Short mmCIF file of C-alpha atoms (C1' of nucleotides) in Angstrom, two decimals:
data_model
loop_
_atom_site.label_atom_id
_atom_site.label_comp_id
_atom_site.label_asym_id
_atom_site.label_seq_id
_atom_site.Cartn_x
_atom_site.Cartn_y
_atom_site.Cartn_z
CA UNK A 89 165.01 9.43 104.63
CA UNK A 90 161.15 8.88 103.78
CA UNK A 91 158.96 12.23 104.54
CA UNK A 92 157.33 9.49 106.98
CA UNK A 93 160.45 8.75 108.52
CA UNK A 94 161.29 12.05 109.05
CA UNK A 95 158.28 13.27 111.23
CA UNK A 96 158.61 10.04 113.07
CA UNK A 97 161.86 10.83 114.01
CA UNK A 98 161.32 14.65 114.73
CA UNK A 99 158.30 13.52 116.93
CA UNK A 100 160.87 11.33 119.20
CA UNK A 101 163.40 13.85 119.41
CA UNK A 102 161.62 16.84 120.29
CA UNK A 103 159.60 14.67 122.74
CA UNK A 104 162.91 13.47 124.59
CA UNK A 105 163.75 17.14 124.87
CA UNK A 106 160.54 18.04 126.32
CA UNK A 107 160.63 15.00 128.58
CA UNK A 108 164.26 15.22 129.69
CA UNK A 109 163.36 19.27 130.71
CA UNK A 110 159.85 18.24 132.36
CA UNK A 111 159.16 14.50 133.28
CA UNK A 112 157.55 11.73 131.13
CA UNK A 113 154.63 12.65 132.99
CA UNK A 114 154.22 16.20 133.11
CA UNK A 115 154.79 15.85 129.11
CA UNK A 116 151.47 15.83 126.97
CA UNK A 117 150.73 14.88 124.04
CA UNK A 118 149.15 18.40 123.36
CA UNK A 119 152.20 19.74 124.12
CA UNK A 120 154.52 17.51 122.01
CA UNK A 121 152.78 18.00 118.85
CA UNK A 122 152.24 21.69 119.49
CA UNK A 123 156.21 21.93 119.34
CA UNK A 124 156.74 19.09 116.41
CA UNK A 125 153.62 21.46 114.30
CA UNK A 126 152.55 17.59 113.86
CA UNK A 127 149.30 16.85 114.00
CA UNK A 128 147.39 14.57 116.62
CA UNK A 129 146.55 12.16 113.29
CA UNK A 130 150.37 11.66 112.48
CA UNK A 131 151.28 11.55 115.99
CA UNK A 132 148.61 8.22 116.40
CA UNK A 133 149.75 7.23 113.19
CA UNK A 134 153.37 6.80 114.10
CA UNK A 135 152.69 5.41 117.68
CA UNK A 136 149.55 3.60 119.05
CA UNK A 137 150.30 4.80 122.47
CA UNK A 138 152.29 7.67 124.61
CA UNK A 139 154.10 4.62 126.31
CA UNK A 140 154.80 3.31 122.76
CA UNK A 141 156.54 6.40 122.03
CA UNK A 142 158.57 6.63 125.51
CA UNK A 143 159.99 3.54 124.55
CA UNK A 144 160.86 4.09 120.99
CA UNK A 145 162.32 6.92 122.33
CA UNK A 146 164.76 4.62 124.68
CA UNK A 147 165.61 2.62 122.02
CA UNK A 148 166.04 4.56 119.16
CA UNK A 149 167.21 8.04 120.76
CA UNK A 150 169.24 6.72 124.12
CA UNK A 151 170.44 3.15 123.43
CA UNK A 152 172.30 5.12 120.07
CA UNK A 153 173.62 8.02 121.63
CA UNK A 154 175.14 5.92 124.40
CA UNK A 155 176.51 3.93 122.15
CA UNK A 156 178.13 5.94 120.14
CA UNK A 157 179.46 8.43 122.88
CA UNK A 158 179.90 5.75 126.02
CA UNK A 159 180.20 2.18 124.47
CA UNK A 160 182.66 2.75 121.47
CA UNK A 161 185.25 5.15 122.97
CA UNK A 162 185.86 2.82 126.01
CA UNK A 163 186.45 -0.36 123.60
CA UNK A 164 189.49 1.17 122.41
CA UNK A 165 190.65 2.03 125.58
CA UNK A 166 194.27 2.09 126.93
CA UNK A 167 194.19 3.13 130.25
CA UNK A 168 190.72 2.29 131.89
CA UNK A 169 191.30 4.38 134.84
CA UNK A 170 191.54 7.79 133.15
CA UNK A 171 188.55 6.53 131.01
CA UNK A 172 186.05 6.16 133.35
CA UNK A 173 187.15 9.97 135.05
CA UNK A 174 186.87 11.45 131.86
CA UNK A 175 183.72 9.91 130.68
CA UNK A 176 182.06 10.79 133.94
CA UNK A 177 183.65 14.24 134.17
CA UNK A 178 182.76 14.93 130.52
CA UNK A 179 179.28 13.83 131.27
CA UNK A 180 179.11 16.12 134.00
CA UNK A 181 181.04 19.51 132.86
CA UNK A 182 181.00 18.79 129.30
CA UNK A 183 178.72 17.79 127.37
CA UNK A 184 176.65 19.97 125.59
CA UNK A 185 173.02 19.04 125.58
CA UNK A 186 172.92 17.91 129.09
CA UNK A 187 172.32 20.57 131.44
CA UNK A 188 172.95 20.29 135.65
CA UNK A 189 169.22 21.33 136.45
CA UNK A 190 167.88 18.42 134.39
CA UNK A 191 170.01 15.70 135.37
CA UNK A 192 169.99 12.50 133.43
CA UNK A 193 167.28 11.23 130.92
CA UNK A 194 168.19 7.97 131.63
CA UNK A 195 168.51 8.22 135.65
CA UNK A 196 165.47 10.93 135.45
CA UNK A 197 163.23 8.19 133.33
CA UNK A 198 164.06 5.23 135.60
CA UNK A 199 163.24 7.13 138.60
CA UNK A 200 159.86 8.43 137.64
CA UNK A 201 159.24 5.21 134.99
CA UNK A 202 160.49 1.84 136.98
CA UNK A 203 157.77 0.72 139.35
CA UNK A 204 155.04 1.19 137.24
CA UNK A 205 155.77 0.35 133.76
CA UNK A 206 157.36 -2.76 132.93
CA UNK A 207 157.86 -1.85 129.20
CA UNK A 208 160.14 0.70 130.22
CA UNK A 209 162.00 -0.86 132.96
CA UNK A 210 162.92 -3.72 130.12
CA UNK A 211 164.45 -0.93 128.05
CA UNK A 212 166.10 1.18 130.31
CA UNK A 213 167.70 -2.16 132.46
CA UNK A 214 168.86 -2.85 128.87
CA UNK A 215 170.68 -0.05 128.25
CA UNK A 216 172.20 0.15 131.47
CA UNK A 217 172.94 -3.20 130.91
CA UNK A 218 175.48 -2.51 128.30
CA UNK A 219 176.78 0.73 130.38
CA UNK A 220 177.64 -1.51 132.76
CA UNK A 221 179.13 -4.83 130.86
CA UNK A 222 181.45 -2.75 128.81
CA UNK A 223 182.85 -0.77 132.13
CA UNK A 224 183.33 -4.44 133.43
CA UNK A 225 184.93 -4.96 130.54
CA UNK A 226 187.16 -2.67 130.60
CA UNK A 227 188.34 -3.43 133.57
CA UNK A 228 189.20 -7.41 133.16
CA UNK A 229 191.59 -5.40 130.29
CA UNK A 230 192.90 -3.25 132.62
CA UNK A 231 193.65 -6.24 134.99
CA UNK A 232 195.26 -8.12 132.33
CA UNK A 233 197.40 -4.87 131.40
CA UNK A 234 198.42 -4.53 134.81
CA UNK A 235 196.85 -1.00 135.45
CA UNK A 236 194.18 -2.30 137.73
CA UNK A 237 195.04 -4.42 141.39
CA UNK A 238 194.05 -8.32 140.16
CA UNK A 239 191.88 -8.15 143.78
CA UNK A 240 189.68 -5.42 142.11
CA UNK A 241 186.05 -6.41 141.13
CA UNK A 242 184.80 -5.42 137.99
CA UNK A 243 180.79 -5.34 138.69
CA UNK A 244 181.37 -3.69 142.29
CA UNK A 245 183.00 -1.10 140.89
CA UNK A 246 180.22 -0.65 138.01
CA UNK A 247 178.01 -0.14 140.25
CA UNK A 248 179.84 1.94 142.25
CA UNK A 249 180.68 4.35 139.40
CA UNK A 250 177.43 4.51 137.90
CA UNK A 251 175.53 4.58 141.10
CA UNK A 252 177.82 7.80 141.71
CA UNK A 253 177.02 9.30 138.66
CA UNK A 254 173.20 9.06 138.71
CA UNK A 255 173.43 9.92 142.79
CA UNK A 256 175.65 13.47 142.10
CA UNK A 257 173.46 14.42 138.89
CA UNK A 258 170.33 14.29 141.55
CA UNK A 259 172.65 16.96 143.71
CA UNK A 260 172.99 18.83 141.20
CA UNK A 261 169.09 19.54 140.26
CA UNK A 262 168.76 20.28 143.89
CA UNK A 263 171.56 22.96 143.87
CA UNK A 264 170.92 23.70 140.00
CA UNK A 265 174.92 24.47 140.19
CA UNK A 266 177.86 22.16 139.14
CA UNK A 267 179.84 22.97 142.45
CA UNK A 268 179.02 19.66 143.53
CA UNK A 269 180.03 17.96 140.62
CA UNK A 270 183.47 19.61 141.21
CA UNK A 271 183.53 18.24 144.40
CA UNK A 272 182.35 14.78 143.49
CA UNK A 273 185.03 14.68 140.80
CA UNK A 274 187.63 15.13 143.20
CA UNK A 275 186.78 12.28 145.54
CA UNK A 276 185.47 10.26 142.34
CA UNK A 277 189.77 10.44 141.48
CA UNK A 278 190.72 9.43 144.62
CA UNK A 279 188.48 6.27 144.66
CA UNK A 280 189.88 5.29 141.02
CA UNK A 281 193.12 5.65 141.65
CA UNK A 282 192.92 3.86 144.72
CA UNK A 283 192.42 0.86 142.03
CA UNK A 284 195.51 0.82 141.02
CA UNK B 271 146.49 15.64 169.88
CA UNK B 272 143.60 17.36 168.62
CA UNK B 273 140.77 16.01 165.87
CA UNK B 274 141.82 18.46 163.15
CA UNK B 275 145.74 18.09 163.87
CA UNK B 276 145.07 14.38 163.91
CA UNK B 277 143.08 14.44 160.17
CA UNK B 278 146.29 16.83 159.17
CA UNK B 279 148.81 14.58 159.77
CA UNK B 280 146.58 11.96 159.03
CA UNK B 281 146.55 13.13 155.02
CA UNK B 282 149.81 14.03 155.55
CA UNK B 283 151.07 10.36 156.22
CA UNK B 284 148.71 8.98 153.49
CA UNK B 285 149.54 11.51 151.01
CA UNK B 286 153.53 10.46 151.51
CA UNK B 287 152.71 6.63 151.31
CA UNK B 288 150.99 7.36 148.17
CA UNK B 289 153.91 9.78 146.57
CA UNK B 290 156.11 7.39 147.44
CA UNK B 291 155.32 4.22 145.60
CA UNK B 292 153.88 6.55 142.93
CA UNK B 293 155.30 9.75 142.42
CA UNK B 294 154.00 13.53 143.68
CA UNK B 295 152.67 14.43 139.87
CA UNK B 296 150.59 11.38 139.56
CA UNK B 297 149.12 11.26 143.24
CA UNK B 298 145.90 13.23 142.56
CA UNK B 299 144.27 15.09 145.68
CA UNK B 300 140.95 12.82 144.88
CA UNK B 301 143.19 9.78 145.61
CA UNK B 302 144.37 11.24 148.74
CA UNK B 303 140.92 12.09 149.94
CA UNK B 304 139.59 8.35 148.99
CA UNK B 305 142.65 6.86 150.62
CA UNK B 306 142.49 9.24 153.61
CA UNK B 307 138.71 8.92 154.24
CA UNK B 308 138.88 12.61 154.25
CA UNK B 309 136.24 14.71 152.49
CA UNK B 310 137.86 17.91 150.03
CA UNK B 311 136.62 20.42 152.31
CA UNK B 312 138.60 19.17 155.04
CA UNK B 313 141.66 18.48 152.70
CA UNK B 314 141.88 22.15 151.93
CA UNK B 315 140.91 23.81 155.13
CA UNK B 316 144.00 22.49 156.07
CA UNK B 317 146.20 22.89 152.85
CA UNK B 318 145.78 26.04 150.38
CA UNK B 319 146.92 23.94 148.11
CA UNK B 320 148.61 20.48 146.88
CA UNK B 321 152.19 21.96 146.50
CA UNK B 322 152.01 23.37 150.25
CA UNK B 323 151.03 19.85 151.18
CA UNK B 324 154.00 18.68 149.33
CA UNK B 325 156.35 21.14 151.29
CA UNK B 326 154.88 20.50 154.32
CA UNK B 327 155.38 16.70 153.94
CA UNK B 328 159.30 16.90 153.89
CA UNK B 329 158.93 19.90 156.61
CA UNK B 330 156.71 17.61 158.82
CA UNK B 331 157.23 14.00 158.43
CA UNK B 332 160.91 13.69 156.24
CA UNK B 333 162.80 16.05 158.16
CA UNK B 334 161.75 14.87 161.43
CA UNK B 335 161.91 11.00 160.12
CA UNK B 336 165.54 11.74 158.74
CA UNK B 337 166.61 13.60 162.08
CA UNK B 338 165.71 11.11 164.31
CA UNK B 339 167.10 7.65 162.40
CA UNK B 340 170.74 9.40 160.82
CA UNK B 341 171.66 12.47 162.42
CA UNK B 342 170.99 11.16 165.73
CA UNK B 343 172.35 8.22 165.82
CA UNK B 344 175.81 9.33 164.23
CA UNK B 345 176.01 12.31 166.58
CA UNK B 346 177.23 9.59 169.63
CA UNK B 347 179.37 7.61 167.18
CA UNK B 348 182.52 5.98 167.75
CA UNK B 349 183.52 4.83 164.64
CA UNK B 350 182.23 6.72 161.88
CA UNK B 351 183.92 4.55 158.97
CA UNK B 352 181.24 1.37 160.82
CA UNK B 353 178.28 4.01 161.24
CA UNK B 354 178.70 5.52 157.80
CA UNK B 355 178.29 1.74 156.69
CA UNK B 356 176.08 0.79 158.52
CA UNK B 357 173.67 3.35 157.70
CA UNK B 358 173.39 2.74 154.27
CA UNK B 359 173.73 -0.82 154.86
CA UNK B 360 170.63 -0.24 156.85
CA UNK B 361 168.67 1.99 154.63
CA UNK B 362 169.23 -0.20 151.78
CA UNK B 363 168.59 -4.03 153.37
CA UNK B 364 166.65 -3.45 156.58
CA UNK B 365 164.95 -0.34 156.88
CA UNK B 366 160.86 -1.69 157.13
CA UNK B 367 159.46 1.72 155.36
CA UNK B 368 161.63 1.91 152.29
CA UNK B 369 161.05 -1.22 149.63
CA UNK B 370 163.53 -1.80 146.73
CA UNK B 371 160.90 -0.98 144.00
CA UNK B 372 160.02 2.64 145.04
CA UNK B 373 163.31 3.72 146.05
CA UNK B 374 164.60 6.72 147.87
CA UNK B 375 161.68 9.24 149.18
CA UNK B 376 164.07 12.08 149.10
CA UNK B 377 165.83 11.00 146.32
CA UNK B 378 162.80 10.48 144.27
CA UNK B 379 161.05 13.95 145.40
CA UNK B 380 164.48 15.59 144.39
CA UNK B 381 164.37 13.95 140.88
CA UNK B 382 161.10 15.05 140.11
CA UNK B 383 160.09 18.53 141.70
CA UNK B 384 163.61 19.58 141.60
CA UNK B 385 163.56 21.45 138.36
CA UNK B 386 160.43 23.03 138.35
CA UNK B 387 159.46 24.01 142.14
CA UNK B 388 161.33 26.66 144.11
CA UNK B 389 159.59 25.69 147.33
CA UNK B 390 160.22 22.04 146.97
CA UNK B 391 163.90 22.42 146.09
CA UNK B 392 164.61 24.93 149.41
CA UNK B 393 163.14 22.20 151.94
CA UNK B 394 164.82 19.23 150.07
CA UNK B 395 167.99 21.35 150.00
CA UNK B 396 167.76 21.47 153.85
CA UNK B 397 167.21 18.21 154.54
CA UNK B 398 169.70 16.86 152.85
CA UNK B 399 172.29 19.72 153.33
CA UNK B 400 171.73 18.61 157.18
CA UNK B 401 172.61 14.86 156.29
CA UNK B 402 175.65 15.97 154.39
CA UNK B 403 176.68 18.65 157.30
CA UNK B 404 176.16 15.00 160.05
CA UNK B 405 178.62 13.53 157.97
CA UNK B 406 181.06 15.92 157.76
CA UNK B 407 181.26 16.74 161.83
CA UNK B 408 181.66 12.50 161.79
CA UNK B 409 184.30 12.77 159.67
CA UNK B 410 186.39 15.29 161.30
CA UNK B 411 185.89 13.63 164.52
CA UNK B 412 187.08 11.00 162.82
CA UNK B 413 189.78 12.70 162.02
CA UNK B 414 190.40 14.19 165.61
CA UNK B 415 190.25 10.52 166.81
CA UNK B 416 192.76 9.02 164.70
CA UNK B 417 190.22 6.77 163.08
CA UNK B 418 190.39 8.55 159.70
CA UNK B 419 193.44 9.62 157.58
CA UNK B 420 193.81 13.26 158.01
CA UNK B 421 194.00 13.80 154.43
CA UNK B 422 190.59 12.82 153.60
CA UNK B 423 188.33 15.97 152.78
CA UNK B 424 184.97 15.45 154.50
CA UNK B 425 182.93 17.40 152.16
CA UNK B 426 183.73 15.11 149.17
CA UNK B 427 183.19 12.13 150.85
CA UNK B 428 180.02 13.26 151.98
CA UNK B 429 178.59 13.89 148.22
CA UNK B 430 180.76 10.53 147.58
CA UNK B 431 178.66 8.21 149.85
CA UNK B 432 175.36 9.98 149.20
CA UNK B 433 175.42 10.44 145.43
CA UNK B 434 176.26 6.11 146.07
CA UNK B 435 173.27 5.63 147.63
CA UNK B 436 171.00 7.61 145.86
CA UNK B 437 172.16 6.14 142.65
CA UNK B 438 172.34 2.58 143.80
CA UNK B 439 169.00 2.64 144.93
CA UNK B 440 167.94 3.88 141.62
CA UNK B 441 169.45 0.71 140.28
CA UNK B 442 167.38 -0.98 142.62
CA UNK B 443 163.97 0.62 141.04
CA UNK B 444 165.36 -0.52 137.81
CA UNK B 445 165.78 -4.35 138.43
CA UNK B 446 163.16 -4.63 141.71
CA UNK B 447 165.56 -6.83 143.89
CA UNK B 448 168.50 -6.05 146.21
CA UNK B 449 171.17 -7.95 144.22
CA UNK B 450 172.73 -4.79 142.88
CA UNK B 451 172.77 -3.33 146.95
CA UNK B 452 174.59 -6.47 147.97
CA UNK B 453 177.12 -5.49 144.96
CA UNK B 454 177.31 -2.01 145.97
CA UNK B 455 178.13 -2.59 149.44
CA UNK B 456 180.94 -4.48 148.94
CA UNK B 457 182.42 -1.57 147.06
CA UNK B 458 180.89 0.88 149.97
CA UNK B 459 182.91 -1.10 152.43
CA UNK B 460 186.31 -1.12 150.49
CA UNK B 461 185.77 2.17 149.52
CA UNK B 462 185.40 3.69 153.60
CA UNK B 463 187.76 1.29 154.54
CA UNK B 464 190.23 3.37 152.45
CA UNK B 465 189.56 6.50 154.49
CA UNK B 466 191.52 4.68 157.30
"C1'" DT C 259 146.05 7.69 84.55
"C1'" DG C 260 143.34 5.21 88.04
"C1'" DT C 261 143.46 2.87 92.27
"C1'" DT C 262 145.20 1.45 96.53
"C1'" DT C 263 147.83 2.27 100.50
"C1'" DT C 264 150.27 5.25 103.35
"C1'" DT C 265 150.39 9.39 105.81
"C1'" DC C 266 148.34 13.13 107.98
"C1'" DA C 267 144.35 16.57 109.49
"C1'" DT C 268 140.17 17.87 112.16
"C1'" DA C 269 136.91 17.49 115.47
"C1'" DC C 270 135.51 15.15 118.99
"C1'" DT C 271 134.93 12.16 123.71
"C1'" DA C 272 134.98 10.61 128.38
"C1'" DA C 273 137.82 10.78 132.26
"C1'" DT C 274 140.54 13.20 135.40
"C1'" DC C 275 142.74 17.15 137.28
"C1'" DA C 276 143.39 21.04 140.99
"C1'" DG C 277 140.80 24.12 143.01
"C1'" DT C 278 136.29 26.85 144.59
"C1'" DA C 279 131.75 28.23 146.50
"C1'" DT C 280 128.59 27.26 149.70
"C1'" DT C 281 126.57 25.07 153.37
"C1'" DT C 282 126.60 22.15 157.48
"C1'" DT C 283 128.51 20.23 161.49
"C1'" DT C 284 131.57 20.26 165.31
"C1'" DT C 285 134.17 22.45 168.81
"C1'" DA C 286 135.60 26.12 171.80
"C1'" DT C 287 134.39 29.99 174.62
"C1'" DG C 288 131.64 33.56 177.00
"C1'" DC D 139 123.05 27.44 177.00
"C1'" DA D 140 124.17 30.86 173.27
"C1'" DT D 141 127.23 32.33 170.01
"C1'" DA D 142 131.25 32.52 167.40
"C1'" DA D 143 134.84 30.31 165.21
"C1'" DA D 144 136.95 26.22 163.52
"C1'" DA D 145 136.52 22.10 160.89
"C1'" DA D 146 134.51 19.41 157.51
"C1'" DA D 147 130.96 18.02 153.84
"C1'" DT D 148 128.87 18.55 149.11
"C1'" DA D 149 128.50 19.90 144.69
"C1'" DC D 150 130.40 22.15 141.33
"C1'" DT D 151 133.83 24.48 137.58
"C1'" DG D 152 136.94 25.07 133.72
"C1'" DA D 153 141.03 23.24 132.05
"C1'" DT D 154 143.66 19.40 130.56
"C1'" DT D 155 144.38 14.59 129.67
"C1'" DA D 156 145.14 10.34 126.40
"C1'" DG D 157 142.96 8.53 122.91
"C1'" DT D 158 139.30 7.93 118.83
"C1'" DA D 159 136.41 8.42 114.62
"C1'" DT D 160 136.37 9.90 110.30
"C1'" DG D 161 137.80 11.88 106.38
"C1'" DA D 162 141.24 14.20 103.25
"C1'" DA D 163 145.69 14.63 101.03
"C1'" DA D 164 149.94 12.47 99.46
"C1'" DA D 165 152.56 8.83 97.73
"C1'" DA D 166 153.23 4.37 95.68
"C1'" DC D 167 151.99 1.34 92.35
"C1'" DA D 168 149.29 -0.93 88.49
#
DNA sequence: TGTTTTTCATACTAATCAGTATTTTTTATG
DNA sequence: CATAAAAAATACTGATTAGTATGAAAAACA
């Protein structure tokens, strides 16, 4: 990778770690390229605007990672039921850069980013976008394979798990403690199985 | 109600119509003064400063807004499975405060103060540990009543059918119209319906 | 090597921010 | 009515904000 490339990309990822920790915001410039050691000139150089940057940062930092770690393991999928419990629980308990007291970047940028900025509600309702289709997906499969009642509608329950999901991470900022999450796991199993 | 209580809860009100559709951070006190009519003096004579105004806006007008329209109204219910419903159903479609595109006040107060402000986090905590407790009590008497399968642990359907709403409504913010609610209640309604 | 283009560095600007100091007006009370 | 206290008005401050103007270094290319 180019030098070029390189800051680019250093500027976008230690700016989604400041964001995800303190709001888009609350996040300033100053601040970003005090932590990159970049100057302002490179910064400006690299992106015309903060919003520009926000929104490379969607694309090229989010849309990836959830590919990789949400998209591509469900495609494969056998039994769509445990799937969605695991990715959910691993999301909660598991995974390693997310933290409870932050919530998540993507439910944390369309909360504070959505009614104002249109550029960012076009990225984010993209990504969620595939979140959602390949859950959908996965459940037509599941249908077909006889794991999932034929009555069962994919989008409703799409919705319902990933409306779940951004609704328990909020609970858990406000309790900055994953006892919730235990409980909402619990009653998240329930519901699933009650697809069968 | 006297002329200073009445400018108090006059840039009270204001202040929560403007941190509503636009977020706490990015409501400055100067726009709360223009809005309000109300001169900076005034505006801290009666608040030390912005956070306390914050606080005391889920102390004075959320609290008292949430305690009259949900906890209330489910305290004489019959049916909780119908009242649970219908209370989101309401909050989501027909509530004349709350609009698609800003989301949930609570919910969006939680998402953004949440990490970073003690004080905020204790009164949100309260409010919505109150909501959660009103659902609960429903759901035992629920229980008591026959109405609801004894089996069904109250606590965890109480973070189940908030977490929903909080989350749908963020879904809401992301595409600005209620198709995804009408989705989501569907799901609600099979979902409670499996409590019986 | 010389020149052009890309990449980055420095110093600045105008606007906005929360909050303060001070004075004036209004209201309550004797 | 006189006086004290409460309430509000005005003008300011220092810090921070996103963004710019301009020039220097680095890299690519001829």
């Amino acid at each position: 990778m180019s030098k070029a490339a390189n800051t680019r990309l250093n500027i976008l990822h230690k700016a989604f770690e400041l964001i995800y920790t303190k709001g888009y915001q609350t996040t300033s410039i100053d601040e970003i390229i005090a932590t990159t050691q970049v100057t302002k000139g490179a910064f400006y150089y690299h992106f015309k605007t903060k919003d520009e940057m926000g929104v490379a940062i969607i694309e090229e930092i989010l849309k990836p990672t959830m590919q990789e770690h949400f998209i591509k393991p469900t495609e494969a999928s056998q039994d769509p039921i445990e799937d969605f419990y695991n990715m959910i629980s691993y999301l909660l308990l598991e995974d390693p850069f997310l933290q409870v007291k932050y919530g998540c970047p993507v439910g944390n940028l369309t909360q504070e980013m959505t009614p104002w900025n249109t550029k960012f509600s076009e990225a984010l309702a993209e990504l969620v976008d595939l979140w959602k289709a390949t859950i959908i997906n996965s459940i037509e499969k599941g249908k077909e394979a006889g794991l999932i009642r034929k009555d069962v509608i994919g989008e409703q329950v799409a919705f319902f798990i990933l409306s779940g999901y951004w609704g328990i991470r909020n609970f858990g900022k406000l309790q900055n403690d994953n006892s919730s999450y235990l409980v909402y796991l619990k009653e998240l199993k329930g519901y699933l199985n009650g697809l069968k």
